[in-house]
Coordinates of C-alpha atoms in Angstrom, one line a residue:
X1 CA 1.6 18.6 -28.8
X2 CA 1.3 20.2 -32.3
X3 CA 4.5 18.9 -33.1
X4 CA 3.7 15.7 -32.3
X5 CA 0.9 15.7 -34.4
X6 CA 2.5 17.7 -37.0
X7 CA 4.8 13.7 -36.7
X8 CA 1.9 11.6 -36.9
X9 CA 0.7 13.1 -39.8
X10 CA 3.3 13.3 -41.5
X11 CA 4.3 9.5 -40.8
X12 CA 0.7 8.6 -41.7
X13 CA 1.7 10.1 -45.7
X14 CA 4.8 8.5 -45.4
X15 CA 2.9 4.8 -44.5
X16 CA 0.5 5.3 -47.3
X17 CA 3.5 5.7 -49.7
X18 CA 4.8 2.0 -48.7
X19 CA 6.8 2.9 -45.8
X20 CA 6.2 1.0 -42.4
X21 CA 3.4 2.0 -39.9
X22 CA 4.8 3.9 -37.2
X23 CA 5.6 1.6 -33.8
X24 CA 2.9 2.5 -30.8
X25 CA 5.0 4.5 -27.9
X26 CA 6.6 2.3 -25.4
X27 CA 5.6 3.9 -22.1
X28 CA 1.2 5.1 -21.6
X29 CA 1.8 8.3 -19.9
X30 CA -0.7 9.9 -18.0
X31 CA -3.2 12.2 -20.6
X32 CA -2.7 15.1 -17.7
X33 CA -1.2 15.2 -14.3
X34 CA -2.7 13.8 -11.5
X35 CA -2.6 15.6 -8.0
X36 CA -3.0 13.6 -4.4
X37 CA -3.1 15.1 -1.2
X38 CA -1.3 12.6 1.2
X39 CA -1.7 13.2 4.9
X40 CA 0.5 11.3 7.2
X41 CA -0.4 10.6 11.4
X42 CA 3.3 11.5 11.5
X43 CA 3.8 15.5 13.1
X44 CA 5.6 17.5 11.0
X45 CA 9.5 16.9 12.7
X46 CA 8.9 13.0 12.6
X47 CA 7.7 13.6 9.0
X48 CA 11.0 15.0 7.9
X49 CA 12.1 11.3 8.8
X50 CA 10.0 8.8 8.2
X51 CA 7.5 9.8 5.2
X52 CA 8.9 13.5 2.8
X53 CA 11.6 11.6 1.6
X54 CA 9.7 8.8 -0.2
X55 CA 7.1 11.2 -1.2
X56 CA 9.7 13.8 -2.7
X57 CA 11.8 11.0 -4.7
X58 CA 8.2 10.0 -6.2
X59 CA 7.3 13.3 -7.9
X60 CA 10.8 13.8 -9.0
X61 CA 10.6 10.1 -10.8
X62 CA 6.8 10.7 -12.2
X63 CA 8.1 13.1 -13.9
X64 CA 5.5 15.9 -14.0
X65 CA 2.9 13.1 -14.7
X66 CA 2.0 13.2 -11.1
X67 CA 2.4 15.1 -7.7
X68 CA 1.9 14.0 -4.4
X69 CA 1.3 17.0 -1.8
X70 CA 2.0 15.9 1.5
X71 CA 0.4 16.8 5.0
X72 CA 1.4 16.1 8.2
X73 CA -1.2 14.8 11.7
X74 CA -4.2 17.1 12.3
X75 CA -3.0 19.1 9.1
X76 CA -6.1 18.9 6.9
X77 CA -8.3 16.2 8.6
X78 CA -7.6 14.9 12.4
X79 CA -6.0 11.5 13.1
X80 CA -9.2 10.1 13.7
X81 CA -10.6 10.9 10.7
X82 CA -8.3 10.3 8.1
X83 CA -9.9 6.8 6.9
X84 CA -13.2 8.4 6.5
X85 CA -11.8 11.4 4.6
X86 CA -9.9 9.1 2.7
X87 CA -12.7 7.1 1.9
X88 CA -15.3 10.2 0.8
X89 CA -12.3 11.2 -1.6
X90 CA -11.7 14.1 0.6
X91 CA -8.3 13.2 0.3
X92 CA -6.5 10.4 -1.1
X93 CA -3.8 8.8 0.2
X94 CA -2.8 8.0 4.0
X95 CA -0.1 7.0 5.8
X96 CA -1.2 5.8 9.2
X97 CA -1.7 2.2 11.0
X98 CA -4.9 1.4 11.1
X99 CA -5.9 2.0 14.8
X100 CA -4.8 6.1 14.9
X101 CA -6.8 6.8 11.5
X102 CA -10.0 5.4 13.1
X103 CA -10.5 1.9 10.9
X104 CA -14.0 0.6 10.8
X105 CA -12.4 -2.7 9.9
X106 CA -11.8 -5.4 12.9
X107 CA -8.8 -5.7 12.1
X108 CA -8.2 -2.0 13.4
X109 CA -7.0 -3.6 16.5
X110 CA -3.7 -5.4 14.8
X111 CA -3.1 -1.6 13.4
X112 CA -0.5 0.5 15.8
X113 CA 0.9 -1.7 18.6
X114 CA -1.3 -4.8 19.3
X115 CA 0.5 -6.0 22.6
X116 CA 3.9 -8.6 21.8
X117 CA 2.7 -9.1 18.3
X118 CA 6.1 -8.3 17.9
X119 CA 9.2 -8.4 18.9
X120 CA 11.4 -7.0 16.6
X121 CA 10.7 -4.5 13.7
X122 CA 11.6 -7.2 11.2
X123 CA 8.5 -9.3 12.8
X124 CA 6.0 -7.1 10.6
X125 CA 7.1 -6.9 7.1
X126 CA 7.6 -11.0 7.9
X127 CA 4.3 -11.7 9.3
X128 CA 2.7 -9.3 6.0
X129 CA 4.9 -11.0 3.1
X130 CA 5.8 -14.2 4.9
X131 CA 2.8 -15.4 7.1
X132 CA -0.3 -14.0 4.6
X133 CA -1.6 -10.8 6.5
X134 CA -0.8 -8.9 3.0
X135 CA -3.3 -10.9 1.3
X136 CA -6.2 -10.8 4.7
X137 CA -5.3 -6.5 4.6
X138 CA -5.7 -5.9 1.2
X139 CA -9.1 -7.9 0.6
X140 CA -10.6 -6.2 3.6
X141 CA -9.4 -3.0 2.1
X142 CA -11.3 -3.6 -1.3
X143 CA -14.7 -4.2 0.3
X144 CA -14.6 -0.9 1.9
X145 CA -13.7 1.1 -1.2
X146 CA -9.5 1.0 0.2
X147 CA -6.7 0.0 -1.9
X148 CA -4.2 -0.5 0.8
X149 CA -0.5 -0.3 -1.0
X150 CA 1.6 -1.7 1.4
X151 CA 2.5 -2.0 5.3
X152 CA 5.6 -1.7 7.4
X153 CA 7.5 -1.3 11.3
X154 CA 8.1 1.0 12.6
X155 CA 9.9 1.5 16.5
X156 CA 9.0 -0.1 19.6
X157 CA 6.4 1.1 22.2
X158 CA 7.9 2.2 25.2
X159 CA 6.7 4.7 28.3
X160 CA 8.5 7.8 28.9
X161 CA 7.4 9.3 31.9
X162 CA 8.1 12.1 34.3
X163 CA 8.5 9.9 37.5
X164 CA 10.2 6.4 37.1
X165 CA 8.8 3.0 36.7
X166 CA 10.4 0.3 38.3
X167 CA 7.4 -1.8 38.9
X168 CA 3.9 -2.3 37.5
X169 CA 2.3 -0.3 40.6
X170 CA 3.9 2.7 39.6
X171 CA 1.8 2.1 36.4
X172 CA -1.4 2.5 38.8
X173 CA -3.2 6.2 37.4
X174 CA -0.6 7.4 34.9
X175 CA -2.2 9.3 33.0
X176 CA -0.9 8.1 29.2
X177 CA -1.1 9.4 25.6
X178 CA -1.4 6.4 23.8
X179 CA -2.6 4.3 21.1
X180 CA -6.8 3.1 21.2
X181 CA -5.7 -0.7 21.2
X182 CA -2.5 -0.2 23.6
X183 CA -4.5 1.9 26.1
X184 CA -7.2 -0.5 26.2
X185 CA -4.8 -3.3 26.6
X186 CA -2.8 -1.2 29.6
X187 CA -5.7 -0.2 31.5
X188 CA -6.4 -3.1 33.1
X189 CA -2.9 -2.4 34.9
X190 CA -4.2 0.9 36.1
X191 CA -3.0 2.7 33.2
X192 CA -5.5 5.8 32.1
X193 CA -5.2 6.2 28.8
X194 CA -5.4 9.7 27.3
X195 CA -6.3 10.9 23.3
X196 CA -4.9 14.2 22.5
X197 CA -3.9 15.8 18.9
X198 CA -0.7 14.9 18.3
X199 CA 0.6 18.6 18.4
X200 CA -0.4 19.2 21.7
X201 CA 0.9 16.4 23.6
X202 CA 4.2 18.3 24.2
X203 CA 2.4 21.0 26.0
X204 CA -0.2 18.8 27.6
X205 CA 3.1 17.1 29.0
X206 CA 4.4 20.5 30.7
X207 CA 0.8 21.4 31.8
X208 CA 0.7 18.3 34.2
X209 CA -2.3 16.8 31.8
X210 CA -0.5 14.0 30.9
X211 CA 2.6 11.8 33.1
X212 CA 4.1 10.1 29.9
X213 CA 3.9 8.1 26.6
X214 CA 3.3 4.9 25.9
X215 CA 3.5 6.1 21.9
X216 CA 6.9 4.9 20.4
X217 CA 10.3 4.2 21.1
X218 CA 13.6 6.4 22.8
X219 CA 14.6 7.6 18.6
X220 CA 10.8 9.0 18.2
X221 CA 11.0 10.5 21.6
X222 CA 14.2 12.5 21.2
X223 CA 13.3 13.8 17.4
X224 CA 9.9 15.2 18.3
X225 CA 10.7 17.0 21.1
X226 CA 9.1 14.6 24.0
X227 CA 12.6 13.9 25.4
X228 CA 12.7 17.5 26.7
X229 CA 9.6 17.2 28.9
X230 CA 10.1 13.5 30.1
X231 CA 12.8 12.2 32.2
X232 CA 12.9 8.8 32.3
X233 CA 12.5 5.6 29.8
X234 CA 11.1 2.4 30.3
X235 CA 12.9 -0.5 28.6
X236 CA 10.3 -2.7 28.8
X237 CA 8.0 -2.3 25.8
X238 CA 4.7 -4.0 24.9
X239 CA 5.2 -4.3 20.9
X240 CA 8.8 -4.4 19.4
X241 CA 7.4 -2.8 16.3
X242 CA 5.1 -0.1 15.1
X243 CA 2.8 -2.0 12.1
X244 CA 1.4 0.5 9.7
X245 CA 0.4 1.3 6.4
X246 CA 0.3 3.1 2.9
X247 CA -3.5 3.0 1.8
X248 CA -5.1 5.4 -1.0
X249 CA -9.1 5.5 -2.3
X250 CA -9.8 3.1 -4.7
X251 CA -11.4 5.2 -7.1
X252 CA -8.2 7.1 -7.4
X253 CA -5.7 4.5 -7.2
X254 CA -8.0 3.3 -10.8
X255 CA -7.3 6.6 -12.4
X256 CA -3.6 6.0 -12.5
X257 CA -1.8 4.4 -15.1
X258 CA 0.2 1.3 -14.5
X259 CA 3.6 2.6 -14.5
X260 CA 3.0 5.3 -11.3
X261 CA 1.5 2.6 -9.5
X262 CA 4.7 0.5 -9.7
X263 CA 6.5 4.1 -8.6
X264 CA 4.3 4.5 -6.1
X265 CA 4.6 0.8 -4.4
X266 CA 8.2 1.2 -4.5
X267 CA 8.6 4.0 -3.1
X268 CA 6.5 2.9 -0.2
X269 CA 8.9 0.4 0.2
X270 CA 11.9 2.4 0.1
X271 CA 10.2 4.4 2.9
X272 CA 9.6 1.1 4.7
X273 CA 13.3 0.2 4.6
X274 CA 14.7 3.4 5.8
X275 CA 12.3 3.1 8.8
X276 CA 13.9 -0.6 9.8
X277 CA 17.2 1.0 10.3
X278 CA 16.5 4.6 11.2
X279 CA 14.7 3.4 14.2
X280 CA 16.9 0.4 14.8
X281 CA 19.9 2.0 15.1
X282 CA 18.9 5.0 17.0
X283 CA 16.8 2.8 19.5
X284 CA 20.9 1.5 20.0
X285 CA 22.6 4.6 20.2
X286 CA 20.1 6.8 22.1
X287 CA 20.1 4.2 25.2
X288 CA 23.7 4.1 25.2
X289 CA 24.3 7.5 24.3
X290 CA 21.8 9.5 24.7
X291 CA 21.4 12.2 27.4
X292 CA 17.9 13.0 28.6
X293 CA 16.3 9.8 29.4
X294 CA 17.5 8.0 32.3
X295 CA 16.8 4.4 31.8
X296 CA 14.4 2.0 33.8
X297 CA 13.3 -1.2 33.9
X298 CA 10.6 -3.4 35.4
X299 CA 12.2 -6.2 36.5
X300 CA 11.8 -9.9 33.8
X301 CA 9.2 -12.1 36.6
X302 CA 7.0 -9.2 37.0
X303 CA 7.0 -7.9 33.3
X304 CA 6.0 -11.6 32.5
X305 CA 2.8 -10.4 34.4
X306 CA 2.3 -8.1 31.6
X307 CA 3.1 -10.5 28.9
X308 CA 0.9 -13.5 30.4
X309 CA -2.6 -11.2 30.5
X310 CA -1.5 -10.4 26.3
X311 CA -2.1 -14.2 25.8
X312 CA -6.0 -13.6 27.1
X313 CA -5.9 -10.2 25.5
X314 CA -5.4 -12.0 22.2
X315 CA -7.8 -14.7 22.5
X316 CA -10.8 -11.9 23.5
X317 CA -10.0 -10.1 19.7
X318 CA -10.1 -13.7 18.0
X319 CA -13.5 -13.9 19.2
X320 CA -14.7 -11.0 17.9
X321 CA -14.8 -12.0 14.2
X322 CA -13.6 -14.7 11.9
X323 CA -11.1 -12.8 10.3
X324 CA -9.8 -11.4 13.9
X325 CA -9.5 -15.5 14.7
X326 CA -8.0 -15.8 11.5
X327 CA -4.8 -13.3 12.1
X328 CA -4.5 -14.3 16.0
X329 CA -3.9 -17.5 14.4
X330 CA -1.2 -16.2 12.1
X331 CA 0.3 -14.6 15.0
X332 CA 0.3 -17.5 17.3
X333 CA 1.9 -19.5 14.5
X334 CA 4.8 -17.0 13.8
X335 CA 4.7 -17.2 18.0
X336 CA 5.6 -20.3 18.0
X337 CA 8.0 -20.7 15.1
X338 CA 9.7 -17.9 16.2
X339 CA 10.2 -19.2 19.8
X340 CA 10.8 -22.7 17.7
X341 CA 14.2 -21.5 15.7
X342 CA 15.7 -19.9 18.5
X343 CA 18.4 -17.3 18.6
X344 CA 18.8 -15.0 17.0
X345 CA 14.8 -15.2 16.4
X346 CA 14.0 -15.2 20.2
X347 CA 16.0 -16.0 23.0
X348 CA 16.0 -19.9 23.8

């Protein structure tokens, strides 16, 4: 810094002895670094997957302008608390759909897996960036002091359970960890949803507390462990693709100059596009070569059961607000152009 002045100075005497002013820097840098605490809903070996790498190519880009420490579920807040903490400023950044970190929004519901919203992962960046759910998340955001940054897909929801399921009646009292939305959406087939911290679902799993997941895909369930205490994997799923999001408090997402919030969006999305294909492709290979879960599957006339009580599922959140109405039409939209073009867009 003394040098630097030392430079000004001296090319301040040198402009008032007829030489040219000396040109403004190119690039504002932050005056001193800025620290966020991040926390993900992601446990820690999921983490390693889905959210350090993103965060860890950021600080090395910023530069020492900037460091994001990250935190995985239940680490410094619970899941069910992180929009509130985020909100206070007790932290500042979240990764998380909207459902898990406890939303007071309506459109909480859409957060997570809200039931055949989608089909395939691809489905949610589309419906965000395509359809006009981007513009519908990021005002709501702003009223409630939120800048939300970006959102993505992650993997299907599918059951893993102890005992198989062949047919909706061996849904009946299956006791389920499980998403708010999803378990109040599965309930009405007999399904008892279950909230536990993320962390102890593996044991509650041995314990006999729970008899499966209805929380992600076949990839999510061998990484983390939940493969080793389930035996069998529904095919069937009620959401093709996780939707979440990147979201930070407004107040600090003001403090930061221009250039580290360009950094910072992009690496969101570089974290969104490793998720489309990490998951993709070890949804693929895990069900044809994967060795723990045994594979089951409700047969297509009674799953359309399932699918059928979604449609009055959907039209009960529209009422609830005008802005619920206002994305169940969106969906209902891509529904229907979706089913419109055909294969490879849905089957014909």
């Amino acid at each position: 810094m003394n040098s630097r002045r030392t430079f000004l100075r001296n090319a301040g005497l040198a402009t008032a002895a007829g030489a040219s002013a000396l040109a403004a820097p190119a690039v504002v840098r932050a005056q001193s670094k800025i620290t966020w605490r991040l926390q993900t809903y992601a446990g820690p070996a999921l983490a390693e997957h889905v959210v350090k790498d993103c965060i860890d190519n950021f600080n090395k880009a910023a530069n020492g302008e900037m460091e994001i420490q990250l935190f995985t579920a239940d680490q410094l807040v619970p899941t069910g608390e992180l929009f509130r903490a985020m909100q206070a400023g007790t932290i500042d950044a979240v990764q998380s759909d909207d459902d898990s970190m406890n939303s007071p929004l309506d459109i909480k519901v859409f957060g997570g897996y809200f039931p055949f919203a989608s089909k395939f992962s691809l489905d949610v960046p589309t419906l965000f960036y395509e359809y006009g759910l981007a513009d519908i998340w990021e005002k709501a955001y702003s009223e409630v002091g939120v800048q939300w940054i970006s959102a993505g897909a992650w993997d299907p929801c599918n059951f893993a359970t102890v005992n198989p399921v062949k047919s909706l009646s061996d849904l009946e009292g299956l006791r389920i960890f499980t998403f708010p939305t999803a378990g109040k959406f599965l309930s009405q087939f007999g399904v008892v949803p279950v909230t536990l911290p993320w962390e102890d679902v593996q044991v509650a799993m041995q314990t006999g507390e729970l008899d499966g997941l209805a929380w992600s895909g076949i990839t999510e369930d061998y990484t983390v462990g939940w493969a080793d205490v389930t035996n069998y994997f529904l095919t069937n799923n009620i959401s093709g693709g996780w939707c979440g999001s990147f979201f930070v408090n407004s107040d600090k997402w003001a403090e930061v100059p221009e250039h580290l919030k360009v950094l910072f969006r992009m690496c969101t999305d570089s974290s969104h596009l490793h998720r489309l294909h990490w998951y993709w492709g070890g949804e693929a290979r895990l069900r044809a070569h994967g060795d723990k879960l045994e594979l089951t599957t409700i047969p297509e006339a009674e799953w359309k059961t399932v699918e059928d009580a979604a449609d009055a599922f959907w039209d009960e959140i529209a009422a609830e607000t005008d802005r619920t109405a206002e994305v169940v039409k969106i969906l209902k939209q891509y529904q229907a152009d979706m089913n419109a073009a055909g294969p490879p867009y849905r089957a014909g």
